[in-house]
Coordinates of C-alpha atoms and ligand atoms in Angstrom, one line a residue:
M1 CA 109.0 69.2 78.0
G2 CA 105.8 67.8 79.5
E3 CA 102.5 67.3 77.6
E4 CA 100.9 70.2 79.5
E5 CA 103.5 72.7 78.3
Q6 CA 102.9 71.9 74.6
Q7 CA 99.3 73.3 74.8
P8 CA 99.0 76.9 73.6
I9 CA 99.7 79.3 76.3
N10 CA 97.2 81.8 77.7
V11 CA 97.5 84.5 80.3
E12 CA 96.9 82.2 83.2
R13 CA 99.3 79.5 82.1
A14 CA 101.9 82.2 81.3
G15 CA 101.5 83.5 84.8
E16 CA 102.1 80.0 86.2
L17 CA 105.1 79.5 84.0
V18 CA 106.7 82.7 85.2
K19 CA 105.9 81.9 88.8
S20 CA 107.6 78.5 88.5
L21 CA 110.7 80.1 86.8
R22 CA 110.8 82.7 89.6
E23 CA 110.9 79.9 92.1
S24 CA 113.7 78.2 90.3
F25 CA 115.6 81.5 90.0
S26 CA 115.0 82.2 93.7
S27 CA 116.5 78.8 94.6
G28 CA 119.8 80.4 93.4
K29 CA 120.8 77.6 91.2
T30 CA 121.1 79.7 88.0
R31 CA 123.6 82.0 89.7
S32 CA 126.3 79.4 90.1
Y33 CA 129.2 79.2 87.6
A34 CA 128.7 75.4 87.4
W35 CA 125.1 75.7 86.4
R36 CA 125.7 78.3 83.7
I37 CA 128.6 76.3 82.2
S38 CA 126.6 73.1 82.2
Q39 CA 123.7 74.8 80.3
L40 CA 126.1 76.4 77.8
K41 CA 127.8 73.1 77.2
G42 CA 124.4 71.5 76.7
I43 CA 123.7 74.0 74.0
I44 CA 127.0 73.2 72.3
R45 CA 126.1 69.5 72.5
M46 CA 122.7 70.2 71.0
I47 CA 124.2 72.1 68.1
D48 CA 126.7 69.2 67.5
E49 CA 124.3 66.4 67.8
K50 CA 121.3 68.0 66.0
E51 CA 123.1 69.9 63.3
D52 CA 121.4 67.9 60.6
E53 CA 117.9 68.4 62.1
I54 CA 118.6 72.2 62.4
L55 CA 119.7 72.4 58.8
N56 CA 116.6 70.5 57.7
A57 CA 114.3 72.8 59.7
L58 CA 116.0 75.9 58.2
H59 CA 115.6 74.5 54.8
A60 CA 111.9 73.7 55.4
D61 CA 111.3 77.2 56.7
L62 CA 113.2 79.2 54.1
S63 CA 114.8 76.7 51.6
K64 CA 118.0 78.2 53.0
P65 CA 121.1 76.7 51.3
R66 CA 122.7 74.3 53.8
L67 CA 126.1 76.1 53.5
E68 CA 124.5 79.4 54.3
S69 CA 122.6 78.0 57.3
F70 CA 125.8 76.4 58.5
V71 CA 127.9 79.6 58.2
H72 CA 125.4 82.2 59.2
E73 CA 123.5 80.4 61.9
I74 CA 125.0 77.2 63.2
S75 CA 128.6 78.2 63.3
I76 CA 128.0 81.6 64.7
A77 CA 125.7 80.2 67.5
K78 CA 128.3 77.6 68.3
S79 CA 131.2 80.1 68.5
S80 CA 129.1 82.5 70.6
C81 CA 128.4 79.7 73.1
T82 CA 132.1 78.5 73.0
L83 CA 133.2 82.1 73.7
A84 CA 130.8 82.3 76.6
V85 CA 132.2 79.1 78.1
K86 CA 135.7 80.3 77.6
E87 CA 135.2 83.8 79.1
L88 CA 132.5 83.2 81.7
Q89 CA 134.8 83.2 84.7
H90 CA 136.3 86.4 83.6
W91 CA 132.9 88.0 82.8
M92 CA 131.5 87.0 86.2
K93 CA 134.4 88.5 88.1
P94 CA 133.6 91.7 90.0
E95 CA 135.4 94.7 88.5
K96 CA 137.5 96.7 91.0
V97 CA 137.3 100.4 90.5
S98 CA 139.3 103.2 92.2
S99 CA 138.1 104.8 95.4
M100 CA 137.8 108.5 96.0
L101 CA 139.4 110.7 98.6
T102 CA 135.9 111.6 99.9
T103 CA 135.2 107.9 100.8
F104 CA 138.7 107.1 102.2
P105 CA 139.3 104.5 103.4
S106 CA 137.2 102.2 101.1
S107 CA 137.3 99.8 98.2
A108 CA 134.8 99.9 95.3
E109 CA 133.7 97.2 92.9
I110 CA 131.1 96.6 90.2
V111 CA 129.4 93.2 90.7
P112 CA 127.5 91.7 87.8
E113 CA 124.3 90.0 88.9
P114 CA 121.6 88.2 87.0
L115 CA 118.4 90.1 86.4
G116 CA 116.0 87.2 87.2
V117 CA 113.5 85.8 84.7
V118 CA 113.9 87.1 81.2
L119 CA 112.0 86.7 77.9
V120 CA 113.5 86.3 74.5
I121 CA 111.2 86.9 71.5
S122 CA 112.9 86.1 68.2
A123 CA 112.3 86.7 64.5
W124 CA 111.9 84.3 61.6
N125 CA 114.7 85.2 59.2
Y126 CA 117.6 83.6 61.1
P127 CA 115.3 81.5 63.2
F128 CA 117.9 79.4 64.8
L129 CA 120.6 82.0 65.5
L130 CA 118.4 84.9 66.6
A131 CA 116.6 82.6 69.1
I132 CA 119.6 80.8 70.6
D133 CA 122.1 83.6 70.7
P134 CA 120.3 85.8 73.1
V135 CA 119.4 82.7 75.2
I136 CA 123.2 82.0 75.5
G137 CA 123.7 85.6 76.8
A138 CA 120.8 85.2 79.3
I139 CA 122.1 81.9 80.6
A140 CA 125.7 83.1 80.8
A141 CA 124.5 86.0 82.9
G142 CA 122.7 83.5 85.3
N143 CA 119.0 84.1 84.4
A144 CA 116.0 81.9 84.0
V145 CA 114.7 82.2 80.4
V146 CA 111.7 81.8 78.3
L147 CA 112.4 81.6 74.5
K148 CA 109.5 82.5 72.2
P149 CA 110.7 81.5 68.7
S150 CA 109.0 83.0 65.6
E151 CA 105.9 81.2 64.4
I152 CA 106.8 82.4 60.9
A153 CA 109.6 79.8 60.9
P154 CA 107.4 76.9 62.2
S155 CA 109.9 74.1 61.7
T156 CA 112.7 75.7 63.6
S157 CA 110.3 76.8 66.3
A158 CA 109.0 73.2 66.7
L159 CA 112.5 71.9 66.7
F160 CA 113.5 74.2 69.6
A161 CA 110.4 73.1 71.6
R162 CA 111.3 69.4 70.9
I163 CA 115.0 69.3 71.4
L164 CA 116.1 72.1 73.7
P165 CA 114.7 70.6 76.9
S166 CA 116.8 67.4 76.5
F167 CA 120.0 69.5 76.6
I168 CA 119.3 72.1 79.2
D169 CA 117.7 72.4 82.7
S170 CA 114.1 72.8 81.8
S171 CA 113.1 74.0 85.2
C172 CA 114.9 77.2 84.4
I173 CA 114.9 77.4 80.6
K174 CA 111.6 77.1 78.7
V175 CA 110.5 77.3 75.1
V176 CA 107.0 78.7 74.4
E177 CA 105.8 78.4 70.9
G178 CA 103.1 80.6 69.5
S179 CA 102.1 83.7 67.6
V180 CA 100.4 87.0 68.6
P181 CA 98.0 85.6 71.3
E182 CA 100.6 83.6 73.0
T183 CA 103.2 86.4 72.9
T184 CA 100.6 88.8 74.2
A185 CA 99.9 86.5 77.1
L186 CA 103.6 86.3 77.8
L187 CA 103.9 90.1 77.6
E188 CA 101.3 90.6 80.3
Q189 CA 103.7 89.0 82.8
K190 CA 106.3 90.8 84.7
W191 CA 109.8 90.0 83.3
D192 CA 113.2 91.3 84.4
K193 CA 114.3 91.9 80.8
I194 CA 112.8 91.4 77.4
L195 CA 115.0 91.0 74.3
Y196 CA 112.9 91.3 71.2
T197 CA 114.1 90.9 67.6
G198 CA 111.7 92.0 64.8
N199 CA 110.1 95.0 63.2
A200 CA 109.8 98.4 64.9
K201 CA 105.9 98.4 64.8
V202 CA 105.8 95.3 67.1
G203 CA 108.9 96.7 68.9
R204 CA 106.6 99.5 70.1
I205 CA 104.0 97.0 71.4
I206 CA 106.8 95.2 73.3
M207 CA 108.1 98.4 74.8
A208 CA 104.6 99.5 75.8
A209 CA 103.9 96.1 77.5
A210 CA 107.3 96.2 79.2
A211 CA 106.7 99.8 80.5
K212 CA 103.7 98.6 82.5
H213 CA 106.1 96.6 84.7
L214 CA 109.1 98.9 84.3
T215 CA 110.9 96.1 82.5
P216 CA 114.0 97.1 80.6
V217 CA 114.2 96.0 76.9
V218 CA 116.6 95.3 74.2
L219 CA 114.9 95.9 70.9
E220 CA 116.8 94.5 67.9
L221 CA 115.0 96.1 65.1
G222 CA 115.8 96.8 61.4
G223 CA 115.5 99.6 58.9
K224 CA 117.0 100.6 55.5
C225 CA 120.7 99.8 55.5
P226 CA 122.4 102.1 52.9
V227 CA 125.5 101.2 50.9
V228 CA 127.6 104.1 49.5
V229 CA 129.7 103.1 46.6
D230 CA 132.4 105.6 45.6
S231 CA 134.1 105.4 42.2
N232 CA 137.5 105.0 43.9
V233 CA 137.1 101.3 44.7
D234 CA 138.2 97.8 43.6
L235 CA 135.0 97.3 41.6
K236 CA 135.1 93.5 41.2
V237 CA 135.7 93.0 44.9
T238 CA 133.0 95.6 45.8
S239 CA 130.5 93.9 43.5
K240 CA 131.1 90.4 44.9
R241 CA 130.8 91.6 48.5
L242 CA 127.7 93.5 47.7
V243 CA 126.0 90.7 45.9
V244 CA 126.8 88.1 48.6
G245 CA 125.8 90.5 51.3
K246 CA 122.4 91.2 49.7
W247 CA 121.4 87.9 48.1
G248 CA 123.7 85.4 49.8
S249 CA 122.1 86.3 53.2
N250 CA 118.7 84.8 53.0
N251 CA 118.0 86.4 49.7
G252 CA 117.9 89.8 51.1
Q253 CA 115.7 88.8 54.1
A254 CA 118.3 90.0 56.6
C255 CA 118.2 92.9 59.0
I256 CA 121.7 94.1 57.9
A257 CA 121.4 93.2 54.2
P258 CA 122.1 96.2 51.9
D259 CA 118.8 97.9 51.4
Y260 CA 119.8 100.5 48.8
I261 CA 122.9 101.7 47.0
I262 CA 123.9 105.4 46.7
T263 CA 126.5 106.1 44.0
T264 CA 127.3 108.8 41.5
K265 CA 125.5 109.3 38.2
T266 CA 128.7 108.8 36.3
F267 CA 129.8 105.7 38.1
A268 CA 126.4 103.9 38.2
P269 CA 126.6 102.3 34.7
Q270 CA 130.0 100.6 35.5
L271 CA 128.7 99.5 38.9
V272 CA 125.5 98.1 37.4
D273 CA 127.4 96.1 34.8
T274 CA 129.7 94.6 37.3
L275 CA 126.8 93.7 39.7
K276 CA 125.1 91.9 36.8
N277 CA 128.2 90.0 36.1
S278 CA 128.6 88.9 39.7
L279 CA 125.0 87.9 39.9
K280 CA 125.3 85.8 36.8
S281 CA 128.5 84.1 38.0
F282 CA 127.0 83.3 41.4
Y283 CA 123.5 82.4 40.5
G284 CA 123.6 81.4 36.8
E285 CA 121.8 82.9 33.8
N286 CA 118.5 82.0 35.3
H287 CA 118.6 83.1 38.9
M288 CA 115.2 81.7 39.6
Q289 CA 116.6 78.2 39.2
S290 CA 119.5 78.7 41.5
K291 CA 119.6 76.4 44.6
D292 CA 121.9 78.9 46.3
L293 CA 119.1 81.4 46.9
S294 CA 116.5 81.2 49.8
R295 CA 112.9 81.6 48.9
I296 CA 110.6 84.3 50.4
V297 CA 109.4 83.1 53.8
N298 CA 105.7 83.1 53.1
S299 CA 102.9 84.5 50.8
H300 CA 102.3 87.5 53.1
H301 CA 106.0 88.6 52.7
F302 CA 105.9 87.6 49.0
A303 CA 103.0 90.0 48.4
R304 CA 104.6 92.7 50.5
I305 CA 107.8 92.6 48.4
L306 CA 105.8 92.6 45.1
R307 CA 103.9 95.7 46.2
L308 CA 107.3 97.5 46.4
L309 CA 108.4 96.0 43.0
D310 CA 105.1 96.8 41.2
D311 CA 104.9 100.4 42.4
E312 CA 104.2 102.5 39.3
K313 CA 106.8 105.1 40.5
I314 CA 109.5 102.7 39.6
S315 CA 108.0 101.2 36.4
G316 CA 110.6 101.2 33.6
K317 CA 113.5 101.4 36.1
I318 CA 114.0 97.6 36.6
I319 CA 117.3 96.9 34.9
H320 CA 117.9 93.3 36.0
G321 CA 115.6 90.6 37.4
G322 CA 112.0 91.3 38.4
E323 CA 110.8 87.7 37.7
R324 CA 108.6 86.1 40.3
D325 CA 107.0 82.7 40.9
E326 CA 104.2 82.8 43.4
K327 CA 103.9 79.0 43.7
L328 CA 107.6 78.6 44.7
L329 CA 107.6 81.9 46.6
K330 CA 110.6 83.0 44.6
I331 CA 111.6 86.5 43.5
A332 CA 114.7 87.0 41.4
P333 CA 117.6 89.2 42.5
T334 CA 116.5 92.5 41.1
L335 CA 118.3 95.8 40.4
I336 CA 116.4 99.0 40.0
L337 CA 118.1 102.2 38.9
D338 CA 117.4 105.8 39.7
V339 CA 114.5 105.2 42.1
P340 CA 112.7 108.3 43.2
D341 CA 112.8 109.0 46.9
D342 CA 109.0 109.0 47.2
S343 CA 108.7 105.5 45.7
L344 CA 107.4 102.8 48.2
I345 CA 110.7 100.9 47.9
M346 CA 112.6 104.0 49.3
Q347 CA 110.0 104.5 52.1
E348 CA 110.0 101.0 53.6
E349 CA 112.6 98.4 54.6
I350 CA 112.7 96.0 51.7
F351 CA 113.7 92.8 53.5
G352 CA 113.8 90.9 50.2
P353 CA 115.8 90.5 47.0
L354 CA 115.3 93.9 45.5
L355 CA 118.2 96.4 45.3
P356 CA 117.4 100.0 44.4
I357 CA 120.2 102.3 43.3
V358 CA 120.0 106.0 44.0
T359 CA 122.3 108.3 42.1
V360 CA 123.9 111.6 43.2
D361 CA 126.2 114.2 41.6
N362 CA 128.8 114.0 44.3
I363 CA 129.4 111.1 46.6
E364 CA 129.7 113.4 49.6
E365 CA 125.9 114.0 49.2
S366 CA 125.3 110.5 50.3
I367 CA 126.1 111.3 54.0
D368 CA 123.4 114.0 54.2
M369 CA 121.0 111.7 52.4
I370 CA 121.6 108.9 55.0
N371 CA 121.4 111.3 57.9
S372 CA 118.1 112.7 56.6
K373 CA 116.4 109.3 57.1
P374 CA 115.7 107.2 60.2
K375 CA 119.0 105.9 61.7
P376 CA 119.7 102.5 60.1
L377 CA 120.9 99.3 61.8
G378 CA 123.9 99.2 59.5
A379 CA 125.5 101.5 56.9
Y380 CA 128.2 100.5 54.4
L381 CA 130.8 102.4 52.5
F382 CA 133.0 101.2 49.7
T383 CA 136.0 103.5 49.0
K384 CA 139.7 103.9 48.9
N385 CA 139.3 107.6 49.8
K386 CA 140.5 107.8 53.4
K387 CA 139.0 111.3 53.9
L388 CA 135.6 110.1 52.8
E389 CA 135.9 107.1 55.1
E390 CA 136.9 109.3 58.0
N391 CA 134.0 111.6 57.4
F392 CA 131.6 108.7 57.0
V393 CA 132.7 107.1 60.3
K394 CA 132.5 110.5 62.1
T395 CA 129.1 111.7 60.8
V396 CA 126.9 108.7 59.8
S397 CA 124.8 107.6 62.7
A398 CA 123.8 103.9 62.5
G399 CA 123.8 100.8 64.7
G400 CA 127.1 99.7 63.1
L401 CA 129.3 100.8 60.2
L402 CA 131.3 98.6 57.8
I403 CA 133.9 99.9 55.4
N404 CA 134.6 98.0 52.1
D405 CA 132.3 95.1 52.9
T406 CA 128.8 94.2 53.9
M407 CA 127.4 92.1 56.8
M408 CA 130.8 91.0 58.2
H409 CA 130.7 93.2 61.3
F410 CA 128.0 90.9 62.6
A411 CA 130.6 88.1 62.9
N412 CA 132.9 89.9 65.3
P413 CA 131.7 89.3 68.9
N414 CA 134.0 92.1 70.1
L415 CA 131.6 94.5 68.5
P416 CA 128.2 95.3 70.1
F417 CA 125.4 94.4 67.8
G418 CA 122.3 96.6 68.0
G419 CA 120.6 99.6 66.6
V420 CA 120.2 103.3 67.4
G421 CA 117.0 105.4 67.1
E422 CA 114.5 103.7 64.9
S423 CA 116.8 100.6 64.4
G424 CA 116.8 99.6 68.0
I425 CA 117.7 99.9 71.7
G426 CA 120.6 98.1 73.4
A427 CA 122.9 95.6 71.9
Y428 CA 124.3 92.1 72.4
H429 CA 126.9 89.6 71.1
G430 CA 129.9 88.3 73.0
K431 CA 130.4 90.1 76.3
F432 CA 127.7 92.6 75.4
S433 CA 125.2 89.7 75.6
F434 CA 126.3 89.0 79.2
D435 CA 126.0 92.7 80.0
A436 CA 122.6 92.9 78.4
F437 CA 121.2 90.4 80.8
S438 CA 123.2 91.5 83.9
H439 CA 122.7 94.3 86.4
K440 CA 125.9 96.1 87.2
K441 CA 125.7 96.3 91.0
A442 CA 127.7 99.1 92.5
V443 CA 129.3 98.0 95.8
L444 CA 131.4 100.2 98.2
H445 CA 133.2 98.5 101.1
R446 CA 134.1 100.5 104.2
S447 CA 135.4 99.6 107.6
F448 CA 134.5 101.3 110.9
G449 CA 137.8 103.2 110.8
G450 CA 138.5 106.5 109.1
E451 CA 135.9 108.6 110.9
V452 CA 135.7 112.2 109.7
S453 CA 133.8 114.3 112.2
A454 CA 133.2 117.0 109.6
R455 CA 130.4 114.8 108.1
Y456 CA 128.4 115.2 111.2
P457 CA 126.5 118.2 112.7
P458 CA 126.8 120.6 114.2
Y459 CA 128.2 122.2 111.0
T460 CA 130.9 124.6 112.2
R461 CA 132.9 127.0 110.1
Q462 CA 136.0 124.8 110.4
K463 CA 134.1 121.8 109.2
Q464 CA 132.8 123.8 106.3
N465 CA 136.3 124.9 105.3
F466 CA 137.5 121.4 105.6
L467 CA 134.7 119.9 103.4
R468 CA 135.0 122.7 100.8
A469 CA 138.7 122.1 100.5
L470 CA 138.3 118.3 100.4
L471 CA 135.6 118.3 97.8
T472 CA 137.6 120.7 95.6
N473 CA 140.8 118.6 96.0
N474 CA 142.5 121.6 97.7
I475 CA 145.1 119.7 99.8
L476 CA 146.5 122.9 101.4
G477 CA 143.0 124.0 102.3
V478 CA 142.4 120.5 103.9
I479 CA 145.6 120.9 106.0
L480 CA 144.8 124.4 107.1
A481 CA 141.2 123.4 108.0
V482 CA 142.5 120.5 110.1
I483 CA 144.9 122.7 112.1
G484 CA 142.0 125.1 112.5
W485 CA 143.3 128.1 110.5
P486 CA 142.1 130.8 110.1
R487 CA 141.0 130.9 113.7
P488 CA 137.3 131.6 114.1
Ligands
NAD1 P1 108.4 88.1 63.1 O1 107.2 88.2 62.3 O2 109.0 86.8 63.3 O3 108.1 88.8 64.5 C1 109.1 88.8 65.5 C2 108.5 88.3 66.8 O4 107.4 89.2 67.2 C3 107.8 86.9 66.6 O5 108.3 86.1 67.6 C4 106.3 87.2 66.7 O6 105.6 86.1 67.3 C5 106.3 88.4 67.6 N1 105.1 89.2 67.3 C6 104.6 89.5 66.1 N2 103.5 90.3 66.2 C7 103.4 90.6 67.5 C8 102.4 91.3 68.3 N3 101.4 92.0 67.8 N4 102.6 91.3 69.7 C9 103.6 90.6 70.2 N5 104.5 89.9 69.5 C10 104.4 89.9 68.2 O7 109.6 89.0 62.5 P2 109.5 90.3 61.7 O8 109.0 91.4 62.5 O9 108.9 90.1 60.3 O10 111.1 90.5 61.4 C11 111.6 91.3 60.5 C12 112.1 92.6 61.1 O11 113.0 92.3 62.1 C13 112.8 93.5 60.1 O12 112.5 94.8 60.3 C14 114.3 93.2 60.4 O13 115.1 94.2 60.0 C15 114.2 93.0 61.9 N6 115.3 92.1 62.3 C16 116.2 92.7 63.2 C17 117.3 91.9 63.6 C18 118.3 92.5 64.5 O14 119.1 91.7 65.0 N7 118.3 93.8 64.7 C19 117.4 90.6 63.2 C20 116.4 90.1 62.3 C21 115.3 90.9 61.9

């Protein structure tokens, strides 16, 4: 990246940047299979060669444990890119679809084509994966791309700006660092697609800016992901999967981390005891000293989470944890029992290490409770009761559902990852990423043969009979119309 590009971007420079990317895109080079593959392979090389620097940046931004960074960010990014390399030829192939009698003779196909110049705006909590994964999809689909990493994870953002250009074609793929002013300058430009990851409030800003140019968006937002825990479960396994899903993923700072638990009044004491045991066995007696927990990303988010924790509506309800260390930006894994629905913690996405537990008389009530709130990005159910599972899958509306575990659906690239309603618009991962950045062009091929005079005026009674019969698949009627019966 040249010196000039490292200066903060303003509207004018953003305009020049998009113009130069449009020229590169118009040259046609991003469309070729060879270009796409070489860029994707460049990203794989970057991940392999710079793994240590990536892990260090993630540690600097979030004190993310190295194992967690490797499993949740590096390895997922690499397998996403490897999958794109392996499947690209197949993904790029036009899809033949059947023709209709009305267009006979003809052949029909859907041709995926790149959209053009696209913008990826990413969030801080998985600052490597959430930035590079959409870029992989955009490149696979043959677009020119600008990546705007999150300024809240400055080390990872700076790392992208420094290393990515050495591994990819920087005339078509750019990194622009910056915060609100720089993103606003970018958003003034006309893009062919914007994929944004972050909160819904900013999501609305992104969508409004995109609307000015009729730019389509993918909005990867968040929300409160509920976990329903039935009493008919393997409690030890449930507890371990819950704890690692909540605190083993960035210490709760994950879009699909369990946000709150719903369980029955009678089962809650057993569940709480087992959760406490799992927490102790994973993070020791003093969780604040555990090296296996990320810190809170910054003092703004630290204060935001404490506001939820110190709400007087939940005072006396903290049954585990609650400790905090402002200097180290640490908050202990915390369990809060019987939280009222009007407490702050039940009104906002927590995005931190607090886990409230709501109790109900019958577990079936949980479904109505979930459906009475904005649609979440993910919803989880632990049960051995097949009927409850069936009902949950059929009636709970969320971006994704996972039965008897947390978070793991994210790791399956055959599943689309995205929200619904308040939790997002559109989806990506695997082939869905390719689709998110492609236009599905409808193409019908005809020859000059197969003329049907009934298409053309003057519209006689016979032509009308013929077309009526044809369009209602009435073969006998078609034959009769062709032979001119009934006579006029
Ligand atoms: P963030 O603060 O990093 O913001 C996201 C991006 O928006 C950044 O690149 C930032 O520069 C940009 N931005 C911020 N304010 C802006 C403005 N006024 N105008 C234009 N751009 C602006 O991340 P965040 O919002 O704190 O992220 C947390 C939220 O994201 C949570 O709600 C979480 O659930 C959600 N999230 C969703 C996913 C997903 O894949 N669906 C993944 C991670 C996080």
